[in-house]
CSV table of C-alpha atoms in Angstrom, one decimal:
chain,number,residue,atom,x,y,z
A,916,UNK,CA,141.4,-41.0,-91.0
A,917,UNK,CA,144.6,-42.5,-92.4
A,918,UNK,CA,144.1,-43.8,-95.5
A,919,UNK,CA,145.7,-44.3,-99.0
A,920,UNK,CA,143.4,-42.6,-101.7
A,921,UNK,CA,143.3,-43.5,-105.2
A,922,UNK,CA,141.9,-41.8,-108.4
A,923,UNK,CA,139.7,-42.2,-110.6
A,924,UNK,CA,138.0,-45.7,-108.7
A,925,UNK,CA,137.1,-46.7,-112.5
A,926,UNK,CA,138.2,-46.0,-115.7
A,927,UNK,CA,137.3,-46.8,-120.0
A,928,UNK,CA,140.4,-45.6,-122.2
A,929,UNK,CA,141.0,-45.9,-125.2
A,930,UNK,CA,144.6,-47.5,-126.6
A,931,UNK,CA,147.0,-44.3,-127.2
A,932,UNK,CA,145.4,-41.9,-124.9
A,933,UNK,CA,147.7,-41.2,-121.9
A,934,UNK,CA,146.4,-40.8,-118.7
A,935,UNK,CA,147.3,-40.5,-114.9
A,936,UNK,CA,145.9,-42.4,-111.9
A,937,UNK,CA,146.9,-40.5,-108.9
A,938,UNK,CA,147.5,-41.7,-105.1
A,939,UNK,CA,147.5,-40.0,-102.1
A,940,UNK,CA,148.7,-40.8,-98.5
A,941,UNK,CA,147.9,-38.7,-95.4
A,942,UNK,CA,150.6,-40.7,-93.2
A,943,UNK,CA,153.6,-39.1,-93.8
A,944,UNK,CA,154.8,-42.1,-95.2
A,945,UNK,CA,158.4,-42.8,-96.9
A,946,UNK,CA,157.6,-45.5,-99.1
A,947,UNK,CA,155.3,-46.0,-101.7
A,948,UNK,CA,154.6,-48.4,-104.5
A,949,UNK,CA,152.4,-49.5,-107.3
A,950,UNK,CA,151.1,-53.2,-108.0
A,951,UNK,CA,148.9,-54.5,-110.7
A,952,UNK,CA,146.5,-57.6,-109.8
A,953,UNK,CA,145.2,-59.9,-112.4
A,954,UNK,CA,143.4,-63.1,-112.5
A,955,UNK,CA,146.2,-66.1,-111.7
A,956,UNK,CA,148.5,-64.0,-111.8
A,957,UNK,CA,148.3,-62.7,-108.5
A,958,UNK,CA,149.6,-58.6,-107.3
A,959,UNK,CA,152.8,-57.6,-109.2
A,960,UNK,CA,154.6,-54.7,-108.6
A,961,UNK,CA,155.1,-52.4,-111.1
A,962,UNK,CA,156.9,-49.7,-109.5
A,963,UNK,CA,158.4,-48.0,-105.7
A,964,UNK,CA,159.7,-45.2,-104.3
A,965,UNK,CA,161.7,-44.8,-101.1
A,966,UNK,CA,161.3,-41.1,-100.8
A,967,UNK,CA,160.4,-38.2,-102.8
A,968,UNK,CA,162.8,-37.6,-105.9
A,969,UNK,CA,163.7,-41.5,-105.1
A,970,UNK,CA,161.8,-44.0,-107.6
A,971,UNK,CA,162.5,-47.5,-109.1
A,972,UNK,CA,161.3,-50.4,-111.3
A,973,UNK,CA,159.2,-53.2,-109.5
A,974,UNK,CA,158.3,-56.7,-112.0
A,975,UNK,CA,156.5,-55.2,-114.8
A,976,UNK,CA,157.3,-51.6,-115.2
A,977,UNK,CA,156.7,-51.3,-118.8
A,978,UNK,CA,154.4,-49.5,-120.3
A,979,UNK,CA,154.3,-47.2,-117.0
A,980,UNK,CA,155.7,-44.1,-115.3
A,981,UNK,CA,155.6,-42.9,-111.9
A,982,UNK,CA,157.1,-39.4,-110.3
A,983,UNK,CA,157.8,-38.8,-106.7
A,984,UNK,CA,157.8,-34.6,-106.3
A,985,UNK,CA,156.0,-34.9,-102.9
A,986,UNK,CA,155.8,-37.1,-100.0
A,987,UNK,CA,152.0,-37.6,-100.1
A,988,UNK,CA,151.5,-38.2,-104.0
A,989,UNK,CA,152.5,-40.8,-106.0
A,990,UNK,CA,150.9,-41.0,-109.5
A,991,UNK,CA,151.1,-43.7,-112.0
A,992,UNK,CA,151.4,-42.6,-116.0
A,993,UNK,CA,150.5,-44.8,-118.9
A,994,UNK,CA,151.9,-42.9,-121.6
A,995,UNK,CA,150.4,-44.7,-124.1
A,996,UNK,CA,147.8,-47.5,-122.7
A,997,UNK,CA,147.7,-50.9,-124.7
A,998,UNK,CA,144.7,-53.6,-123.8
A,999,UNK,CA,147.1,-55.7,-121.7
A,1000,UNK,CA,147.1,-52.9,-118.7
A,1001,UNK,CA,144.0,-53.6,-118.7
A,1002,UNK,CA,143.9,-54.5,-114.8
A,1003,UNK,CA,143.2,-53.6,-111.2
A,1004,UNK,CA,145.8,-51.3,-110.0
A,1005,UNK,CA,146.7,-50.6,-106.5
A,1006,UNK,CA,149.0,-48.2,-104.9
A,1007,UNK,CA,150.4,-49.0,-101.2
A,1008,UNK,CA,152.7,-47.0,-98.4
A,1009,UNK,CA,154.5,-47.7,-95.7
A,1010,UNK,CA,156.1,-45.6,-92.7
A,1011,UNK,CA,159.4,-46.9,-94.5
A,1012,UNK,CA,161.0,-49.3,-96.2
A,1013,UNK,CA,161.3,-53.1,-94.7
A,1014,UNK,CA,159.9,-54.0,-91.5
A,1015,UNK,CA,156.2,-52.7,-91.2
A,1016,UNK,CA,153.0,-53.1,-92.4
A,1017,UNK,CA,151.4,-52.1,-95.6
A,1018,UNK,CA,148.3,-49.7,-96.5
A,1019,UNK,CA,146.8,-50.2,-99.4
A,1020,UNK,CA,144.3,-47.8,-101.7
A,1021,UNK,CA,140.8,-49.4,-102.9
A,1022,UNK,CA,142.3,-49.9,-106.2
A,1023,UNK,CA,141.7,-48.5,-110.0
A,1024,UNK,CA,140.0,-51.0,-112.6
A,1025,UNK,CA,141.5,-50.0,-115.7
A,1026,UNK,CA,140.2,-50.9,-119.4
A,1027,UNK,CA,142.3,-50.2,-122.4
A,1028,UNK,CA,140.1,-50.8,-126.0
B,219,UNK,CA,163.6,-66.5,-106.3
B,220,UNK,CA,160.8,-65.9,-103.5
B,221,UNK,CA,157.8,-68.1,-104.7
B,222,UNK,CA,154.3,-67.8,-102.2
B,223,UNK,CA,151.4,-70.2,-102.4
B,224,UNK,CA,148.1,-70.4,-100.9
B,225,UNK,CA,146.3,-73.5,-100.3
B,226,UNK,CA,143.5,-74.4,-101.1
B,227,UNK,CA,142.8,-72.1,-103.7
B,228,UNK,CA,138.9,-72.1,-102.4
B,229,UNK,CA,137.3,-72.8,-99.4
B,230,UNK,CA,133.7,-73.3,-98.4
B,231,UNK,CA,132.4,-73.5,-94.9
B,232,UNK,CA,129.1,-73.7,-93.0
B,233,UNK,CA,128.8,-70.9,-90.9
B,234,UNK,CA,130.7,-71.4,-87.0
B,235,UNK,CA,133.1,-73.5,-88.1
B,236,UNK,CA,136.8,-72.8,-87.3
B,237,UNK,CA,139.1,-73.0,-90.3
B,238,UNK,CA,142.7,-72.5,-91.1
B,239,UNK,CA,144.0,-71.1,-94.3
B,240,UNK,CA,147.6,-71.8,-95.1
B,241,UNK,CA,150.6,-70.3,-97.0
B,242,UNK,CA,154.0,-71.4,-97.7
B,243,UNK,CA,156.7,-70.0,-98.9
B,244,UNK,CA,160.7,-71.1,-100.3
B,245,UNK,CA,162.8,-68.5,-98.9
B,246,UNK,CA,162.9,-68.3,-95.5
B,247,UNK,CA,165.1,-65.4,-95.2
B,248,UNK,CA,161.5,-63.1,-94.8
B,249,UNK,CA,161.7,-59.8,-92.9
B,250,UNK,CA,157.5,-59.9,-92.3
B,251,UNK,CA,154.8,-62.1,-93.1
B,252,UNK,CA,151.4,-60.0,-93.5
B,253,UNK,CA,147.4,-61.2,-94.2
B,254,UNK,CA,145.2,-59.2,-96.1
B,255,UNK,CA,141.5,-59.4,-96.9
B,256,UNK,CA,140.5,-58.7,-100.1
B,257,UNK,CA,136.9,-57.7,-100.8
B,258,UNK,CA,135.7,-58.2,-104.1
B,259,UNK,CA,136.3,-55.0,-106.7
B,260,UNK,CA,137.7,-53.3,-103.1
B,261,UNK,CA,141.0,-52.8,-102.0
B,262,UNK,CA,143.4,-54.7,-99.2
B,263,UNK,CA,142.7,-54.6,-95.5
B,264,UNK,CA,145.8,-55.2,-93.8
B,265,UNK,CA,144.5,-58.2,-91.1
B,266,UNK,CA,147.8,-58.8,-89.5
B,267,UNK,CA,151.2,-58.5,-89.6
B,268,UNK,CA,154.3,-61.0,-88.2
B,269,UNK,CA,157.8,-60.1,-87.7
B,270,UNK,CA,160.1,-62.5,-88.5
B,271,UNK,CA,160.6,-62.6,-85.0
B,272,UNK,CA,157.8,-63.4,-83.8
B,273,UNK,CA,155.8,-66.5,-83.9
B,274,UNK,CA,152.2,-65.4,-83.6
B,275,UNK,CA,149.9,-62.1,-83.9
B,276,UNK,CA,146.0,-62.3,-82.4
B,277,UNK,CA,143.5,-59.9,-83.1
B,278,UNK,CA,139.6,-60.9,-82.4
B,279,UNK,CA,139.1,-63.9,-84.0
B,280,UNK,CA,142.1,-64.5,-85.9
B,281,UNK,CA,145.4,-65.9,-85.5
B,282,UNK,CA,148.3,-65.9,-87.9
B,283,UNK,CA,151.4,-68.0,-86.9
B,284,UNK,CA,154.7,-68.3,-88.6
B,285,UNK,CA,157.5,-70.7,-89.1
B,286,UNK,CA,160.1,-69.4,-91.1
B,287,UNK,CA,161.9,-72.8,-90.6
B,288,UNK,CA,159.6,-74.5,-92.8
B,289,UNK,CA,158.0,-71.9,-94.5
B,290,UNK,CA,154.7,-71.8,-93.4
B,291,UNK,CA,152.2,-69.5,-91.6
B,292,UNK,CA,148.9,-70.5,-91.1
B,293,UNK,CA,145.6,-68.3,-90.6
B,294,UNK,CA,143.3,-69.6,-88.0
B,295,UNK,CA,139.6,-68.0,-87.8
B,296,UNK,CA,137.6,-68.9,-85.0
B,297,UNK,CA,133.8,-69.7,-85.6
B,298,UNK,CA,133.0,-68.2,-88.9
B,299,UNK,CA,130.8,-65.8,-90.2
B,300,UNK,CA,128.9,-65.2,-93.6
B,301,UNK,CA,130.8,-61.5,-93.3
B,302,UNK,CA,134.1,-63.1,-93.1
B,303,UNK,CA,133.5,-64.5,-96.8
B,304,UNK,CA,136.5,-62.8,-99.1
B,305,UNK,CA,139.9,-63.6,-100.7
B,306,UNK,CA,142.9,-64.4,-98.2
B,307,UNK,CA,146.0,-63.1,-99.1
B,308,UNK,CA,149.4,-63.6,-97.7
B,309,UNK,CA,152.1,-61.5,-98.5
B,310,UNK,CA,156.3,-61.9,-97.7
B,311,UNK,CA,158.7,-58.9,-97.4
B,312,UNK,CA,162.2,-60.2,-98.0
B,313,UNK,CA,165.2,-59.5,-96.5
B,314,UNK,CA,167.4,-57.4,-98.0
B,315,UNK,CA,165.7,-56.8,-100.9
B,316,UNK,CA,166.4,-53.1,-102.2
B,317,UNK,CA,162.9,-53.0,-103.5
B,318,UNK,CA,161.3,-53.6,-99.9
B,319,UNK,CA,158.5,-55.7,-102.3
B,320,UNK,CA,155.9,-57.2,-101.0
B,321,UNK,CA,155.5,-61.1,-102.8
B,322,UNK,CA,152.3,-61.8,-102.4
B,323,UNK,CA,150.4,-65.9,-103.4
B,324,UNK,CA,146.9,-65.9,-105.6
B,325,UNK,CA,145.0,-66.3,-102.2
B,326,UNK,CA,142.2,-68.2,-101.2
B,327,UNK,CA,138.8,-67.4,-101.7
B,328,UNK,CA,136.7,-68.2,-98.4
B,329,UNK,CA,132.7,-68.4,-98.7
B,330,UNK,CA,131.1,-69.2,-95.2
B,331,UNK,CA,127.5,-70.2,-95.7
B,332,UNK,CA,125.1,-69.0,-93.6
């Protein structure tokens, strides 16, 4: 099944302690990104990638890091987690950039104390 | 700066009832207009996608419609059903735009009473 696969679905941190949510495509997909969702705020990207070795900043990329060393995986890295990352994260692909349609993981509700 | 909104923000219907969602948005330089569905806690089902060549996409009971003229595209759902109750997003990709992001509006939360 294609699909985008995200890691861990939920998860309690505590402020300081880095950690990694991965993601995972199975559609040979060029182009990947991360968004955050919060309430009235709506989905905000946080960071892309057009390929692997190929990454950039989105809206609201602080706080966050991302690496590209494969085509399938794309995981997001909070270094240092604060309680305003708290959030639902999601991470998307698509075949490439511009012009067709998104996939989207089931998301990762993250909170920082 | 690409701005999206959804209106109304929340939408209740009696079950069988057609209803159309709307979105607008202030650049109309857009290279795709897509609908999402958005369960709650779940992730985004991509419903369906418009080129900005296009002026319509069907599938089932839903219709999506664009005019990039005005900015507007409209989601039509055809006699309702308690399982079609989620949040309605709409999302632009921009022309252009080296980030290839997608803008998305807040949505609209649909309940469909049975």
């Amino acid at each position: 099944e294609a699909q985008v696969t995200q890691n861990p679905r939920y998860l309690i941190t505590v402020t300081g302690k880095k950690l990694t949510v991965t993601c995972s495509q199975n559609m040979n997909h060029e182009y990947m990104s991360w968004y955050r969702q919060d309430p009235g705020l709506g989905l905000r990207q946080i960071y892309y990638s057009m390929n692997v070795e190929v990454t950039d900043k989105g809206d609201v990329p602080e706080g966050y890091k991302v690496s590209r060393k494969e085509k399938r995986n794309f995981p997001l890295i909070l270094e240092s987690p604060s309680p305003n990352q708290t959030s639902l994260y999601f991470c998307a692909s698509s075949l490439r950039p511009g012009g067709s349609g998104y996939t989207f993981g089931s998301g990762t509700r993250l909170t920082v104390v | 700066k690409q701005e999206v909104t959804q209106i109304p923000a929340a939408l209740s219907v009696p079950e069988g009832e057609n209803l159309v969602l709307n979105c607008s948005f202030t650049d109309s330089a857009i290279y795709n207009l897509q609908w999402f569905r958005q369960d709650p806690g779940k992730g985004l089902t991509s419903l369906l996608l418009i080129q900005s060549s296009q002026r319509e996409q069907t599938s089932g009971r839903l219709n999506a419609s664009l005019d990039k003229s005005s900015g507007r595209s409209t989601l039509y759902i055809a006699a309702s059903q308690p399982g079609d109750s989620a949040t309605y997003l709409c999302a632009v990709l921009n022309y252009g735009g080296a980030t290839n992001k997608l803008i998305f509006g807040t949505g609209t939360l649909l309940a469909v009473q049975p």
